[in-house]
Tab-separated table of C-alpha atoms in Angstrom:
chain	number	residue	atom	x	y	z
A	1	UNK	CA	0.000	0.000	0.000
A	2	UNK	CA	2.933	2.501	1.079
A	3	UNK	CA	4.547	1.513	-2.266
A	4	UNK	CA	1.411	2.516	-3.957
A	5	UNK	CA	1.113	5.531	-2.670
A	6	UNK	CA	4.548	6.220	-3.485
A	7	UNK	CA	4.253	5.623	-7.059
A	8	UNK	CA	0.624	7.858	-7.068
A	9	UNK	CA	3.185	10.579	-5.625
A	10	UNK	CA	5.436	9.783	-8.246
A	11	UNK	CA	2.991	10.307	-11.033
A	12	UNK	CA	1.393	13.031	-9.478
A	13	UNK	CA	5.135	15.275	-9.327
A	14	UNK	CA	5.656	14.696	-12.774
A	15	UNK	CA	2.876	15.690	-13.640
A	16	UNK	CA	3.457	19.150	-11.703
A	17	UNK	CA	7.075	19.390	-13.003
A	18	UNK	CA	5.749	18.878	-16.809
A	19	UNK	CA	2.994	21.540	-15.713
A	20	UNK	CA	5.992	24.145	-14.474
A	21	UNK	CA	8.486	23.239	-17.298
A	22	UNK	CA	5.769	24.273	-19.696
A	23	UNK	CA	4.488	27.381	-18.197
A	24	UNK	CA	8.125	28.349	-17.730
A	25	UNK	CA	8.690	28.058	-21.414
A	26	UNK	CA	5.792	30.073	-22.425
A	27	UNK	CA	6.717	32.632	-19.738
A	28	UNK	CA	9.601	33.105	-21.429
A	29	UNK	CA	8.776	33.257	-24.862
A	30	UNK	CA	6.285	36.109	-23.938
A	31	UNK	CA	9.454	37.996	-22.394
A	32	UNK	CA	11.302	37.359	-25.156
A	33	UNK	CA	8.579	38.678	-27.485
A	34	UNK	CA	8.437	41.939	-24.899
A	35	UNK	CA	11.951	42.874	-25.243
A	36	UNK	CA	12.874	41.575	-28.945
A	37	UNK	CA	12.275	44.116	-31.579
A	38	UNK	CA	9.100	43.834	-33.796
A	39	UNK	CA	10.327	42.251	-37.370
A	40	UNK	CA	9.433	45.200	-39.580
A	41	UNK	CA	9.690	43.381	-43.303
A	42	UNK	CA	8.100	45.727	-45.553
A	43	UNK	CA	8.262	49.715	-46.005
A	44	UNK	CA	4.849	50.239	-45.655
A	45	UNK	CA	5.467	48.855	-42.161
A	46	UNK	CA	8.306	51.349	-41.587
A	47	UNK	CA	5.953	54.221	-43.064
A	48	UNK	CA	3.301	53.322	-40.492
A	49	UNK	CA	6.325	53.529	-37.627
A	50	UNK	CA	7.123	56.794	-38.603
A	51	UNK	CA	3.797	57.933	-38.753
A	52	UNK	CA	3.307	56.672	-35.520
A	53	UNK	CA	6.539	57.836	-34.261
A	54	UNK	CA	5.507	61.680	-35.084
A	55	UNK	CA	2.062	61.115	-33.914
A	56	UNK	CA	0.516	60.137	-36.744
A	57	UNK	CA	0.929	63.181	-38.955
A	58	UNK	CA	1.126	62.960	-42.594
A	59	UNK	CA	3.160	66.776	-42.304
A	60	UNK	CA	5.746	66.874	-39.905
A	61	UNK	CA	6.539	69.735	-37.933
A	62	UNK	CA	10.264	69.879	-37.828
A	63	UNK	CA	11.083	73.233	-37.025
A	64	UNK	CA	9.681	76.699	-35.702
A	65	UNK	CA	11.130	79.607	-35.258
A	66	UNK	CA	9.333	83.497	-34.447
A	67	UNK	CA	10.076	86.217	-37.147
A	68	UNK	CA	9.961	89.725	-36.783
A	69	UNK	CA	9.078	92.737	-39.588
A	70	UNK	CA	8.175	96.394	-39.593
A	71	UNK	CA	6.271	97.581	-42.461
A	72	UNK	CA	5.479	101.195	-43.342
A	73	UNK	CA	2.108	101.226	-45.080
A	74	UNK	CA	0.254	104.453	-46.784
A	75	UNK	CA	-2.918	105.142	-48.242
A	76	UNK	CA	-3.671	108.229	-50.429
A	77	UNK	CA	-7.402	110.125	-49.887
A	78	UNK	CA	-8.598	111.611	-53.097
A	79	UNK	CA	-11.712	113.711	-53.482
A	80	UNK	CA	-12.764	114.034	-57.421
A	81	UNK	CA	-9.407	112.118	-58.132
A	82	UNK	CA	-7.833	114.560	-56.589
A	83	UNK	CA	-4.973	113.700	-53.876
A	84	UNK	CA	-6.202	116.053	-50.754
A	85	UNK	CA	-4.282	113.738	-47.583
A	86	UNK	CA	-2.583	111.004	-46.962
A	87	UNK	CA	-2.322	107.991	-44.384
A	88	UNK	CA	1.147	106.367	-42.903
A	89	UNK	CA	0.992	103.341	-40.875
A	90	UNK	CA	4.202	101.962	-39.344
A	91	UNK	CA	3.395	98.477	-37.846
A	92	UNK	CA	5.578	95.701	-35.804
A	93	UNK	CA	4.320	92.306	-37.152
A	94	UNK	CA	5.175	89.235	-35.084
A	95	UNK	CA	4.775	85.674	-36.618
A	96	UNK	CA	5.396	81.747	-36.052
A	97	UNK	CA	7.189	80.087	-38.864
A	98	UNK	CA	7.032	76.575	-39.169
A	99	UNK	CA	8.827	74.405	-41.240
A	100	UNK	CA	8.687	70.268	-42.311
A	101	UNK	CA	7.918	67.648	-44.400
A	102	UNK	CA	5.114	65.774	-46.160
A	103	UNK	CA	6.068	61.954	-45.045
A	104	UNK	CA	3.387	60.987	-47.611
A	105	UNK	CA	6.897	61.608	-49.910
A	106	UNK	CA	8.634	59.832	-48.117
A	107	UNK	CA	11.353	56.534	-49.270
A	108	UNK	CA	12.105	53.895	-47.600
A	109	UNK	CA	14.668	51.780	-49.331
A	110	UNK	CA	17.741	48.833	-48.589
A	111	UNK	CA	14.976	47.754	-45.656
A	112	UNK	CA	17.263	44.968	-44.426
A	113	UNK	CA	15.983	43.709	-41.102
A	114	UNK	CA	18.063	40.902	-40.807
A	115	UNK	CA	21.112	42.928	-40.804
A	116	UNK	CA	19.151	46.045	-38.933
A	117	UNK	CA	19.996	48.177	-41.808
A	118	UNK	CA	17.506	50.756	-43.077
A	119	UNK	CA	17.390	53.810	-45.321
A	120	UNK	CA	14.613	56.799	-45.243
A	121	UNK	CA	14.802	59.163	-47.851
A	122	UNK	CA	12.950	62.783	-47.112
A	123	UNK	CA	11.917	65.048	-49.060
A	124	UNK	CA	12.392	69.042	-48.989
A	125	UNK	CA	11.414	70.824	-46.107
A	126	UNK	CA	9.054	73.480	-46.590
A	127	UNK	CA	6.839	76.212	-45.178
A	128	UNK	CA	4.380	74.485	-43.416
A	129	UNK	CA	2.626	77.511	-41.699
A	130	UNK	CA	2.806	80.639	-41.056
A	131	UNK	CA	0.596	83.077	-38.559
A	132	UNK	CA	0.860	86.630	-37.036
A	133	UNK	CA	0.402	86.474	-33.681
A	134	UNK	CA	-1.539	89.769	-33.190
A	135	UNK	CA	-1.248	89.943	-29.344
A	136	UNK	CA	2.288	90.712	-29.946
A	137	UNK	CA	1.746	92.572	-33.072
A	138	UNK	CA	1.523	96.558	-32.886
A	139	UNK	CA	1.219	99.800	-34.604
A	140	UNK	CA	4.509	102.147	-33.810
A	141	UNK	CA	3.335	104.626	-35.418
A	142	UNK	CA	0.795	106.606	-37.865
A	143	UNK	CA	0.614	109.789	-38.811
A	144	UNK	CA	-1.489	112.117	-41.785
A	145	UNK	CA	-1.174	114.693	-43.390
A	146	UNK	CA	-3.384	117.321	-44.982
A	147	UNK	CA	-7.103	115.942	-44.823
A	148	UNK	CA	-5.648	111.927	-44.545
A	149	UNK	CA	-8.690	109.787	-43.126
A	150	UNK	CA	-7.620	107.499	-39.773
A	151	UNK	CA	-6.051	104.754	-40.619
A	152	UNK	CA	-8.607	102.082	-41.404
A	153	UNK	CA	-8.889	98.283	-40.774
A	154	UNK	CA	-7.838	97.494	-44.681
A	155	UNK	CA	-4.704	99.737	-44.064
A	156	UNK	CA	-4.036	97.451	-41.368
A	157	UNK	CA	-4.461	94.221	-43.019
A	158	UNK	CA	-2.016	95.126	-45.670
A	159	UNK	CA	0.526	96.011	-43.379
A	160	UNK	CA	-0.096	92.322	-41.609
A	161	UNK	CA	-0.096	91.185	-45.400
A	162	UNK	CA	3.511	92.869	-45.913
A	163	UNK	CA	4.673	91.795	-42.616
A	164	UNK	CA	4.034	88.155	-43.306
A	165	UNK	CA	5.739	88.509	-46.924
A	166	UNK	CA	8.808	89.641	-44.873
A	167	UNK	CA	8.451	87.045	-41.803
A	168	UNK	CA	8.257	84.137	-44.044
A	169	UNK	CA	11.718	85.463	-46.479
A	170	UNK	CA	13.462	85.876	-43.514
A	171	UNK	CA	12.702	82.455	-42.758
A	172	UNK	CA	13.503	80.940	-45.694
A	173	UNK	CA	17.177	82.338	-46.163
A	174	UNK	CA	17.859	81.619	-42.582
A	175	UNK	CA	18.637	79.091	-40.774
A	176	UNK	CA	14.971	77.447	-40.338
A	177	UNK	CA	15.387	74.818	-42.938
A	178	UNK	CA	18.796	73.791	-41.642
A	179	UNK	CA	17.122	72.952	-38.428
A	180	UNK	CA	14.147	71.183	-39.996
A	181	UNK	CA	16.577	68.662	-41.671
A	182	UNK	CA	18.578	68.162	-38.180
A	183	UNK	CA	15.888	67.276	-36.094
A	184	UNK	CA	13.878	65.362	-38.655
A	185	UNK	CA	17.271	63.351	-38.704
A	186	UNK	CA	17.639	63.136	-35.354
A	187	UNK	CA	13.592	62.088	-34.502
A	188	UNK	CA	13.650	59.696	-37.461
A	189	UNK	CA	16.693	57.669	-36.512
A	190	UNK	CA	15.446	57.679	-32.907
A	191	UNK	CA	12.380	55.829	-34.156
A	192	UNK	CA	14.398	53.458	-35.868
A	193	UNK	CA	16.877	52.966	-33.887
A	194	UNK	CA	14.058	52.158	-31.378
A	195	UNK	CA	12.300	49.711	-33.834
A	196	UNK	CA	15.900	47.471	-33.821
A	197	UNK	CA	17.748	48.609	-36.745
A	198	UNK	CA	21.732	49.513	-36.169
A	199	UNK	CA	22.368	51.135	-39.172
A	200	UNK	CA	20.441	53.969	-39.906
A	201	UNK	CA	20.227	56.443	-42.748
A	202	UNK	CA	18.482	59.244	-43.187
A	203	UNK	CA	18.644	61.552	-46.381
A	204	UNK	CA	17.148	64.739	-46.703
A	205	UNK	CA	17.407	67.650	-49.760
A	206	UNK	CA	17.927	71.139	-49.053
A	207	UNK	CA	14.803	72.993	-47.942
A	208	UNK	CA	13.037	75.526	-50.833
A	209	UNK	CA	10.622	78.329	-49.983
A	210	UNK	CA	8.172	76.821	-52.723
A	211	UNK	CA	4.062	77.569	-50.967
């Protein structure tokens, strides 16, 4: 009877050992899964990351910088087509510049996940937006002379017009697109990098002022 009870004992540990071996194995298979990066075979795949990456946003905001302009904007009163005054407006305009990229353009190509080598190709950075931020806007000055009305609101929106113009050239032959392409770079790669590729490249062309 002891014996029997023995071998009932017997059976019954393997059985718990076979259990535990098993639920050890698939323990660590699901850590393994955790921690090992996601294969990522095809470049719509690595699109999709990259969308992800920058929050899902077909153009990416690179870049912003403020810009500054002052205008000087006049406006001639005629009576009978007659000059008889005239308006001067001198206005501060301060604006947000930012600059990126449409990722629907972008290239993935030599996607090599086995050797965690990858290559994304951008394309140029552009003007993505640009606003006037009229809390920080002013008028300096204006001044008339001779019978010269007040200056009205459509003075004042072509000043903001010509302040803009000026914002968004400054940006352009600055420095803005120069940043674009270095953080886009920098974000990129960090997404890939992430993903489990070791060698990453990341082209981008030089930034145009094209709308």
């Amino acid at each position: 009877m002891a014996q029997g009870v023995v071998e009932r004992l017997g059976d019954r540990a393997k059985v718990y050992i076979g259990a535990g071996l098993v639920g050890f194995a698939v323990l660590a298979m699901l850590l393994f899964s955790l921690f090992r990066p996601a294969q990522i075979v095809t470049t719509e795949s690595v699109r999709n990351l990259i969308f992800s990456g920058v929050e899902n946003a077909s153009e990416f905001v690179a870049a912003t910088t403020d810009g500054y302009a002052t205008v000087k904007v006049e406006e001639v009163a005629k009576k009978l087509g007659i000059p008889i005054g005239k308006t001067s407006l001198i206005y501060e305009g301060v604006g947000t510049v930012q600059a990126g990229f449409n990722l629907k353009d972008l290239v993935v190509s030599d996607l090599d996940f086995k050797n965690r080598v990858i290559k994304a190709e951008l394309p140029a950075p552009r003007i993505l937006n640009i606003n006037l931020d009229i809390a920080r806007s002013s008028k300096i000055d204006d001044y008339r002379s001779w019978f010269g009305p007040a200056a009205t609101a459509e003075l004042y929106e072509e000043a903001q017009h010509q302040a803009l113009a000026i914002i968004r050239e400054k940006a352009c032959s600055g420095n803005l697109f120069k940043a674009a392409n270095s953080s886009a770079r920098e974000q990129i790669r960090t997404i890939l990098n992430k993903a489990g590729f070791n060698t990453v490249t990341v082209e981008v062309e030089p930034g145009n002022c094209a709308a």
